[in-house]
């Protein structure tokens, strides 16, 4: 049989883990009780960390993890409006002894599946959407205890019921004479647990409550006269009624344990939101923070802030709008029987009054305010691994302050400070700490001297830093060690990408090791696709070496060796490819051509020679041949006349329509500007299409639709406009040729001037009357050539 705890010495305060009403009630209760010991739901391994509470800035979280195996880790978050944080803050100010009383992380992490999380059943401040540990309990007992109480009160939404009864209670100063909610909460939870008693008990919940009682008994034996226990509301009855000590000991005896380390880390409101997957999360951390921190008139102040934000975004909002919005929220709350307007009423008033019915305008600010994103901070004296301390020092030195909201960072790599910042972000990515995400902005310069990043710090990155601590004590050292470890087993294409990453990260020593490994792998690898994939990153690395003022001779040497092997093996690799393989090869050829242009010199010449040799082969897929001709044409290796002849041959009647369509697809892929500016080529394509047999046209139409559908809409319109004025067959070619004929009469003055400049003998002057006649003949109908008087003024 159990016995009831001495309620004269023990006061159990059942709370919701993140709720402003619960937090205010806990603060009022503690100031009235003045306890000499405070027990708080949380991992006992963090007892020594409570000394840091005065220096912490919430939201923060306790992190418990297994050293050397950070896959086993858990977070216990605290916001300014968390009752547990209020209790910690009170104990620090009042000098009361404070302890955490939940199941030790050494036990909960040993039982939990590997993977970091904020799981309430592991002892964190988790719980139901509406109080206590409820939702975790709801999943286990198949009944939501808060749902039962809400239904009994006539509510269909447990969240709204808990808000009305607890969270939106009057704040300090207006709470005089209002009874404490904790006796009622204890009575209600006792009744609900009695109703759920036939349900099978969760062994983990039983162990948690057994350990809570063990810590409470220890505090009683230590002689504390006023003990306050702050825990989830669901646990209150279990702490008031104590079973035998032997029964609790039996529940805890022989359980597996793991070694655990604990520390404080910054947290964010975004991670406190229920939408982030946190079982104990709340719908609107920003609203709860506002309710807890605003002394009076929370509705009026909220709407005033919404109006200010709308005005900052260029929306016309006056004080009259705010007054009417306040009236509307009050009317809605009265109609719905709520003691205070909630977030739903504020959202409706913002949309209907401040934004004059525009939901889109309301969404500009309401979502931002409801989340109220903010990030906490921890002092330098917080236990950290050396890698965390080095990163913090780098952030201070480079003035890169971590924050939860994504923000853009533009870096000009010609500046020393920008290169140092870029190197830090690339080093962090190498060790798996993705603080920054590089992105390409099409509106900005595409040169290699500019980088654009999107920075956003997530609390989980602290755990990633702890895990990366095994690679070194500094960011640079850890990144270099990680790069060497990857290089030891990476395939050839990944090695070249790693070389590029090391160069961007400024890891010169690691680059030499990776290049040596790359040369060995390249000598062994005879897969042409692997070699082609390996060249572009090396070429980019050589260019980055120039921009970042690091040596690139070794990079260019290795890239040249790879290019030579690609050029030698390109022909055999292209023979007899299927359609899918040909598509992949076209992409690889484009990438290698870009690399050859970057490398320049002999590499580029050898590459164009290799393309020229395969472009005319019959055993090479049409798509590849067409692409090779496009590159050769744009590089100036073959002229327009040669290109036109080869296009005519490729689209002649002797060529199967499918191969001709694939040839044209390869030639035109990447943009339609060539057809817009070269009417002769357009005429050839038009003539080929016009001469196709009906069934052949049907067969090649899907390929053509895919080719032309990839062009931009303005390009397609321009091609259509030019095609409307083309003929078909041989006449189209003649017309295109005639359109490019030179008018020798109009060109004669320019030729004579050029001859004088060059010192050549001038051509015989043309008779003025003849020249005039030629100009009149060449002028469009209805227009007079320049220099001639208008009709009737001769």
PDB file of N, CA and C in Angstrom, residues 395-467:
ATOM      1  N   UNK A 395      33.311  33.163 -35.358  1.00  0.00           N
ATOM      2  CA  UNK A 395      32.120  33.971 -35.623  1.00  0.00           C
ATOM      3  C   UNK A 395      32.290  35.384 -35.088  1.00  0.00           C
ATOM      4  N   UNK A 396      32.881  35.510 -33.912  1.00  0.00           N
ATOM      5  CA  UNK A 396      33.108  36.853 -33.364  1.00  0.00           C
ATOM      6  C   UNK A 396      34.139  37.612 -34.208  1.00  0.00           C
ATOM      7  N   UNK A 397      35.202  36.940 -34.598  1.00  0.00           N
ATOM      8  CA  UNK A 397      36.264  37.609 -35.347  1.00  0.00           C
ATOM      9  C   UNK A 397      35.779  38.063 -36.728  1.00  0.00           C
ATOM     10  N   UNK A 398      34.951  37.248 -37.363  1.00  0.00           N
ATOM     11  CA  UNK A 398      34.480  37.563 -38.715  1.00  0.00           C
ATOM     12  C   UNK A 398      33.145  38.293 -38.719  1.00  0.00           C
ATOM     13  N   UNK A 399      32.606  38.564 -37.517  1.00  0.00           N
ATOM     14  CA  UNK A 399      31.332  39.279 -37.387  1.00  0.00           C
ATOM     15  C   UNK A 399      30.215  38.556 -38.135  1.00  0.00           C
ATOM     16  N   UNK A 400      30.147  37.274 -37.931  1.00  0.00           N
ATOM     17  CA  UNK A 400      29.085  36.441 -38.486  1.00  0.00           C
ATOM     18  C   UNK A 400      28.249  35.922 -37.319  1.00  0.00           C
ATOM     19  N   UNK A 401      27.182  36.618 -37.018  1.00  0.00           N
ATOM     20  CA  UNK A 401      26.346  36.248 -35.875  1.00  0.00           C
ATOM     21  C   UNK A 401      25.317  35.213 -36.305  1.00  0.00           C
ATOM     22  N   UNK A 402      25.269  34.047 -35.656  1.00  0.00           N
ATOM     23  CA  UNK A 402      24.265  33.050 -36.036  1.00  0.00           C
ATOM     24  C   UNK A 402      22.862  33.519 -35.651  1.00  0.00           C
ATOM     25  N   UNK A 403      21.913  33.206 -36.500  1.00  0.00           N
ATOM     26  CA  UNK A 403      20.524  33.561 -36.243  1.00  0.00           C
ATOM     27  C   UNK A 403      19.599  32.544 -36.882  1.00  0.00           C
ATOM     28  N   UNK A 404      18.377  32.406 -36.364  1.00  0.00           N
ATOM     29  CA  UNK A 404      17.466  31.377 -36.884  1.00  0.00           C
ATOM     30  C   UNK A 404      16.810  31.747 -38.203  1.00  0.00           C
ATOM     31  N   UNK A 405      16.648  33.033 -38.481  1.00  0.00           N
ATOM     32  CA  UNK A 405      15.970  33.457 -39.703  1.00  0.00           C
ATOM     33  C   UNK A 405      16.942  33.415 -40.877  1.00  0.00           C
ATOM     34  N   UNK A 406      16.564  32.820 -42.005  1.00  0.00           N
ATOM     35  CA  UNK A 406      17.463  32.801 -43.172  1.00  0.00           C
ATOM     36  C   UNK A 406      17.810  34.214 -43.626  1.00  0.00           C
ATOM     37  N   UNK A 407      19.075  34.435 -43.919  1.00  0.00           N
ATOM     38  CA  UNK A 407      19.510  35.725 -44.446  1.00  0.00           C
ATOM     39  C   UNK A 407      20.591  35.490 -45.492  1.00  0.00           C
ATOM     40  N   UNK A 408      20.651  36.408 -46.452  1.00  0.00           N
ATOM     41  CA  UNK A 408      21.610  36.273 -47.550  1.00  0.00           C
ATOM     42  C   UNK A 408      22.926  36.950 -47.187  1.00  0.00           C
ATOM     43  N   UNK A 409      24.001  36.368 -47.658  1.00  0.00           N
ATOM     44  CA  UNK A 409      25.341  36.916 -47.458  1.00  0.00           C
ATOM     45  C   UNK A 409      26.062  36.911 -48.799  1.00  0.00           C
ATOM     46  N   UNK A 410      26.379  38.100 -49.308  1.00  0.00           N
ATOM     47  CA  UNK A 410      27.110  38.236 -50.565  1.00  0.00           C
ATOM     48  C   UNK A 410      28.591  38.469 -50.263  1.00  0.00           C
ATOM     49  N   UNK A 411      29.445  37.704 -50.918  1.00  0.00           N
ATOM     50  CA  UNK A 411      30.879  37.778 -50.682  1.00  0.00           C
ATOM     51  C   UNK A 411      31.608  38.088 -51.984  1.00  0.00           C
ATOM     52  N   UNK A 412      32.465  39.102 -51.940  1.00  0.00           N
ATOM     53  CA  UNK A 412      33.343  39.429 -53.055  1.00  0.00           C
ATOM     54  C   UNK A 412      34.716  38.839 -52.744  1.00  0.00           C
ATOM     55  N   UNK A 413      35.066  37.762 -53.422  1.00  0.00           N
ATOM     56  CA  UNK A 413      36.259  37.002 -53.075  1.00  0.00           C
ATOM     57  C   UNK A 413      37.553  37.729 -53.388  1.00  0.00           C
ATOM     58  N   UNK A 414      37.475  38.919 -53.975  1.00  0.00           N
ATOM     59  CA  UNK A 414      38.678  39.716 -54.171  1.00  0.00           C
ATOM     60  C   UNK A 414      39.103  40.402 -52.882  1.00  0.00           C
ATOM     61  N   UNK A 415      38.226  40.350 -51.852  1.00  0.00           N
ATOM     62  CA  UNK A 415      38.539  40.963 -50.569  1.00  0.00           C
ATOM     63  C   UNK A 415      38.969  39.890 -49.576  1.00  0.00           C
ATOM     64  N   UNK A 416      39.971  40.202 -48.772  1.00  0.00           N
ATOM     65  CA  UNK A 416      40.519  39.220 -47.828  1.00  0.00           C
ATOM     66  C   UNK A 416      39.472  38.757 -46.822  1.00  0.00           C
ATOM     67  N   UNK A 417      38.689  39.694 -46.266  1.00  0.00           N
ATOM     68  CA  UNK A 417      37.684  39.308 -45.264  1.00  0.00           C
ATOM     69  C   UNK A 417      36.625  38.399 -45.870  1.00  0.00           C
ATOM     70  N   UNK A 418      36.248  38.656 -47.126  1.00  0.00           N
ATOM     71  CA  UNK A 418      35.239  37.813 -47.769  1.00  0.00           C
ATOM     72  C   UNK A 418      35.798  36.415 -48.024  1.00  0.00           C
ATOM     73  N   UNK A 419      37.055  36.320 -48.423  1.00  0.00           N
ATOM     74  CA  UNK A 419      37.654  35.000 -48.633  1.00  0.00           C
ATOM     75  C   UNK A 419      37.725  34.214 -47.327  1.00  0.00           C
ATOM     76  N   UNK A 420      38.000  34.892 -46.226  1.00  0.00           N
ATOM     77  CA  UNK A 420      38.061  34.207 -44.932  1.00  0.00           C
ATOM     78  C   UNK A 420      36.680  33.713 -44.510  1.00  0.00           C
ATOM     79  N   UNK A 421      35.667  34.530 -44.722  1.00  0.00           N
ATOM     80  CA  UNK A 421      34.304  34.096 -44.409  1.00  0.00           C
ATOM     81  C   UNK A 421      33.886  32.905 -45.266  1.00  0.00           C
ATOM     82  N   UNK A 422      34.199  33.002 -46.550  1.00  0.00           N
ATOM     83  CA  UNK A 422      33.853  31.900 -47.452  1.00  0.00           C
ATOM     84  C   UNK A 422      34.545  30.614 -47.029  1.00  0.00           C
ATOM     85  N   UNK A 423      35.818  30.709 -46.667  1.00  0.00           N
ATOM     86  CA  UNK A 423      36.554  29.513 -46.248  1.00  0.00           C
ATOM     87  C   UNK A 423      35.916  28.886 -45.014  1.00  0.00           C
ATOM     88  N   UNK A 424      35.484  29.704 -44.055  1.00  0.00           N
ATOM     89  CA  UNK A 424      34.850  29.163 -42.855  1.00  0.00           C
ATOM     90  C   UNK A 424      33.574  28.412 -43.204  1.00  0.00           C
ATOM     91  N   UNK A 425      32.735  28.986 -44.051  1.00  0.00           N
ATOM     92  CA  UNK A 425      31.474  28.331 -44.407  1.00  0.00           C
ATOM     93  C   UNK A 425      31.714  27.033 -45.162  1.00  0.00           C
ATOM     94  N   UNK A 426      32.715  27.028 -46.051  1.00  0.00           N
ATOM     95  CA  UNK A 426      33.022  25.790 -46.779  1.00  0.00           C
ATOM     96  C   UNK A 426      33.608  24.734 -45.845  1.00  0.00           C
ATOM     97  N   UNK A 427      34.415  25.150 -44.880  1.00  0.00           N
ATOM     98  CA  UNK A 427      34.961  24.178 -43.926  1.00  0.00           C
ATOM     99  C   UNK A 427      33.844  23.544 -43.095  1.00  0.00           C
ATOM    100  N   UNK A 428      32.887  24.354 -42.679  1.00  0.00           N
ATOM    101  CA  UNK A 428      31.781  23.804 -41.903  1.00  0.00           C
ATOM    102  C   UNK A 428      30.978  22.798 -42.719  1.00  0.00           C
ATOM    103  N   UNK A 429      30.769  23.076 -43.993  1.00  0.00           N
ATOM    104  CA  UNK A 429      30.043  22.122 -44.827  1.00  0.00           C
ATOM    105  C   UNK A 429      30.811  20.804 -44.956  1.00  0.00           C
ATOM    106  N   UNK A 430      32.138  20.886 -44.987  1.00  0.00           N
ATOM    107  CA  UNK A 430      32.931  19.658 -45.082  1.00  0.00           C
ATOM    108  C   UNK A 430      32.738  18.763 -43.865  1.00  0.00           C
ATOM    109  N   UNK A 431      32.552  19.344 -42.684  1.00  0.00           N
ATOM    110  CA  UNK A 431      32.407  18.537 -41.468  1.00  0.00           C
ATOM    111  C   UNK A 431      30.938  18.302 -41.125  1.00  0.00           C
ATOM    112  N   UNK A 432      30.034  18.636 -42.050  1.00  0.00           N
ATOM    113  CA  UNK A 432      28.627  18.315 -41.849  1.00  0.00           C
ATOM    114  C   UNK A 432      27.838  19.336 -41.061  1.00  0.00           C
ATOM    115  N   UNK A 433      28.332  20.570 -40.954  1.00  0.00           N
ATOM    116  CA  UNK A 433      27.619  21.638 -40.245  1.00  0.00           C
ATOM    117  C   UNK A 433      27.155  22.646 -41.296  1.00  0.00           C
ATOM    118  N   UNK A 434      25.956  22.445 -41.800  1.00  0.00           N
ATOM    119  CA  UNK A 434      25.455  23.235 -42.928  1.00  0.00           C
ATOM    120  C   UNK A 434      24.817  24.528 -42.436  1.00  0.00           C
ATOM    121  N   UNK A 435      25.642  25.391 -41.851  1.00  0.00           N
ATOM    122  CA  UNK A 435      25.151  26.708 -41.437  1.00  0.00           C
ATOM    123  C   UNK A 435      24.794  27.550 -42.659  1.00  0.00           C
ATOM    124  N   UNK A 436      25.604  27.488 -43.694  1.00  0.00           N
ATOM    125  CA  UNK A 436      25.371  28.258 -44.910  1.00  0.00           C
ATOM    126  C   UNK A 436      25.093  27.346 -46.087  1.00  0.00           C
ATOM    127  N   UNK A 437      24.187  27.796 -46.956  1.00  0.00           N
ATOM    128  CA  UNK A 437      23.857  27.064 -48.176  1.00  0.00           C
ATOM    129  C   UNK A 437      24.220  27.945 -49.364  1.00  0.00           C
ATOM    130  N   UNK A 438      25.204  27.546 -50.195  1.00  0.00           N
ATOM    131  CA  UNK A 438      25.551  28.386 -51.346  1.00  0.00           C
ATOM    132  C   UNK A 438      24.435  28.362 -52.376  1.00  0.00           C
ATOM    133  N   UNK A 439      24.229  29.467 -53.029  1.00  0.00           N
ATOM    134  CA  UNK A 439      23.198  29.525 -54.071  1.00  0.00           C
ATOM    135  C   UNK A 439      23.682  30.427 -55.192  1.00  0.00           C
ATOM    136  N   UNK A 440      23.112  30.207 -56.346  1.00  0.00           N
ATOM    137  CA  UNK A 440      23.458  30.990 -57.524  1.00  0.00           C
ATOM    138  C   UNK A 440      22.330  31.966 -57.796  1.00  0.00           C
ATOM    139  N   UNK A 441      22.646  33.239 -57.850  1.00  0.00           N
ATOM    140  CA  UNK A 441      21.673  34.286 -58.119  1.00  0.00           C
ATOM    141  C   UNK A 441      21.795  34.694 -59.580  1.00  0.00           C
ATOM    142  N   UNK A 442      20.784  34.378 -60.439  1.00  0.00           N
ATOM    143  CA  UNK A 442      20.908  34.688 -61.865  1.00  0.00           C
ATOM    144  C   UNK A 442      20.936  36.175 -62.165  1.00  0.00           C
ATOM    145  N   UNK A 443      20.527  37.022 -61.211  1.00  0.00           N
ATOM    146  CA  UNK A 443      20.526  38.461 -61.463  1.00  0.00           C
ATOM    147  C   UNK A 443      21.879  39.091 -61.200  1.00  0.00           C
ATOM    148  N   UNK A 444      22.803  38.309 -60.641  1.00  0.00           N
ATOM    149  CA  UNK A 444      24.113  38.867 -60.309  1.00  0.00           C
ATOM    150  C   UNK A 444      25.179  38.317 -61.247  1.00  0.00           C
ATOM    151  N   UNK A 445      26.365  38.844 -61.069  1.00  0.00           N
ATOM    152  CA  UNK A 445      27.491  38.422 -61.896  1.00  0.00           C
ATOM    153  C   UNK A 445      27.728  36.930 -61.743  1.00  0.00           C
ATOM    154  N   UNK A 446      28.060  36.281 -62.865  1.00  0.00           N
ATOM    155  CA  UNK A 446      28.321  34.853 -62.848  1.00  0.00           C
ATOM    156  C   UNK A 446      29.808  34.543 -62.718  1.00  0.00           C
ATOM    157  N   UNK A 447      30.634  35.541 -62.494  1.00  0.00           N
ATOM    158  CA  UNK A 447      32.068  35.327 -62.362  1.00  0.00           C
ATOM    159  C   UNK A 447      32.398  34.562 -61.096  1.00  0.00           C
ATOM    160  N   UNK A 448      33.608  34.017 -61.078  1.00  0.00           N
ATOM    161  CA  UNK A 448      34.011  33.207 -59.930  1.00  0.00           C
ATOM    162  C   UNK A 448      34.454  34.046 -58.749  1.00  0.00           C
ATOM    163  N   UNK A 449      34.428  35.362 -58.874  1.00  0.00           N
ATOM    164  CA  UNK A 449      34.866  36.188 -57.754  1.00  0.00           C
ATOM    165  C   UNK A 449      33.728  36.496 -56.787  1.00  0.00           C
ATOM    166  N   UNK A 450      32.532  36.017 -57.049  1.00  0.00           N
ATOM    167  CA  UNK A 450      31.396  36.334 -56.185  1.00  0.00           C
ATOM    168  C   UNK A 450      30.727  35.052 -55.703  1.00  0.00           C
ATOM    169  N   UNK A 451      30.386  35.054 -54.421  1.00  0.00           N
ATOM    170  CA  UNK A 451      29.616  33.951 -53.834  1.00  0.00           C
ATOM    171  C   UNK A 451      28.419  34.527 -53.093  1.00  0.00           C
ATOM    172  N   UNK A 452      27.306  33.812 -53.164  1.00  0.00           N
ATOM    173  CA  UNK A 452      26.101  34.191 -52.415  1.00  0.00           C
ATOM    174  C   UNK A 452      25.694  33.007 -51.549  1.00  0.00           C
ATOM    175  N   UNK A 453      25.481  33.271 -50.272  1.00  0.00           N
ATOM    176  CA  UNK A 453      25.105  32.237 -49.306  1.00  0.00           C
ATOM    177  C   UNK A 453      23.774  32.596 -48.655  1.00  0.00           C
ATOM    178  N   UNK A 454      23.063  31.573 -48.219  1.00  0.00           N
ATOM    179  CA  UNK A 454      21.914  31.747 -47.345  1.00  0.00           C
ATOM    180  C   UNK A 454      22.264  31.120 -45.997  1.00  0.00           C
ATOM    181  N   UNK A 455      22.283  31.952 -44.949  1.00  0.00           N
ATOM    182  CA  UNK A 455      22.689  31.494 -43.614  1.00  0.00           C
ATOM    183  C   UNK A 455      21.458  31.327 -42.729  1.00  0.00           C
ATOM    184  N   UNK A 456      21.399  30.229 -42.008  1.00  0.00           N
ATOM    185  CA  UNK A 456      20.334  29.992 -41.018  1.00  0.00           C
ATOM    186  C   UNK A 456      20.861  28.981 -40.006  1.00  0.00           C
ATOM    187  N   UNK A 457      20.908  29.388 -38.747  1.00  0.00           N
ATOM    188  CA  UNK A 457      21.431  28.506 -37.700  1.00  0.00           C
ATOM    189  C   UNK A 457      20.282  27.729 -37.067  1.00  0.00           C
ATOM    190  N   UNK A 458      20.421  26.424 -37.000  1.00  0.00           N
ATOM    191  CA  UNK A 458      19.451  25.552 -36.350  1.00  0.00           C
ATOM    192  C   UNK A 458      20.083  24.943 -35.108  1.00  0.00           C
ATOM    193  N   UNK A 459      19.306  24.734 -34.044  1.00  0.00           N
ATOM    194  CA  UNK A 459      19.884  24.168 -32.813  1.00  0.00           C
ATOM    195  C   UNK A 459      20.584  22.833 -33.034  1.00  0.00           C
ATOM    196  N   UNK A 460      20.109  22.050 -33.997  1.00  0.00           N
ATOM    197  CA  UNK A 460      20.722  20.751 -34.235  1.00  0.00           C
ATOM    198  C   UNK A 460      22.173  20.864 -34.704  1.00  0.00           C
ATOM    199  N   UNK A 461      22.551  22.041 -35.184  1.00  0.00           N
ATOM    200  CA  UNK A 461      23.925  22.209 -35.648  1.00  0.00           C
ATOM    201  C   UNK A 461      24.921  22.139 -34.489  1.00  0.00           C
ATOM    202  N   UNK A 462      24.478  22.487 -33.279  1.00  0.00           N
ATOM    203  CA  UNK A 462      25.366  22.326 -32.124  1.00  0.00           C
ATOM    204  C   UNK A 462      25.693  20.851 -31.904  1.00  0.00           C
ATOM    205  N   UNK A 463      24.690  20.006 -32.087  1.00  0.00           N
ATOM    206  CA  UNK A 463      24.943  18.571 -31.966  1.00  0.00           C
ATOM    207  C   UNK A 463      25.867  18.090 -33.082  1.00  0.00           C
ATOM    208  N   UNK A 464      25.681  18.634 -34.294  1.00  0.00           N
ATOM    209  CA  UNK A 464      26.575  18.270 -35.404  1.00  0.00           C
ATOM    210  C   UNK A 464      28.010  18.707 -35.109  1.00  0.00           C
ATOM    211  N   UNK A 465      28.178  19.873 -34.471  1.00  0.00           N
ATOM    212  CA  UNK A 465      29.519  20.319 -34.084  1.00  0.00           C
ATOM    213  C   UNK A 465      30.145  19.368 -33.070  1.00  0.00           C
ATOM    214  N   UNK A 466      29.352  18.937 -32.103  1.00  0.00           N
ATOM    215  CA  UNK A 466      29.877  18.006 -31.099  1.00  0.00           C
ATOM    216  C   UNK A 466      30.308  16.710 -31.773  1.00  0.00           C
ATOM    217  N   UNK A 467      29.496  16.233 -32.717  1.00  0.00           N
ATOM    218  CA  UNK A 467      29.848  15.003 -33.423  1.00  0.00           C
ATOM    219  C   UNK A 467      31.110  15.186 -34.257  1.00  0.00           C
TER     220      UNK A 467
END
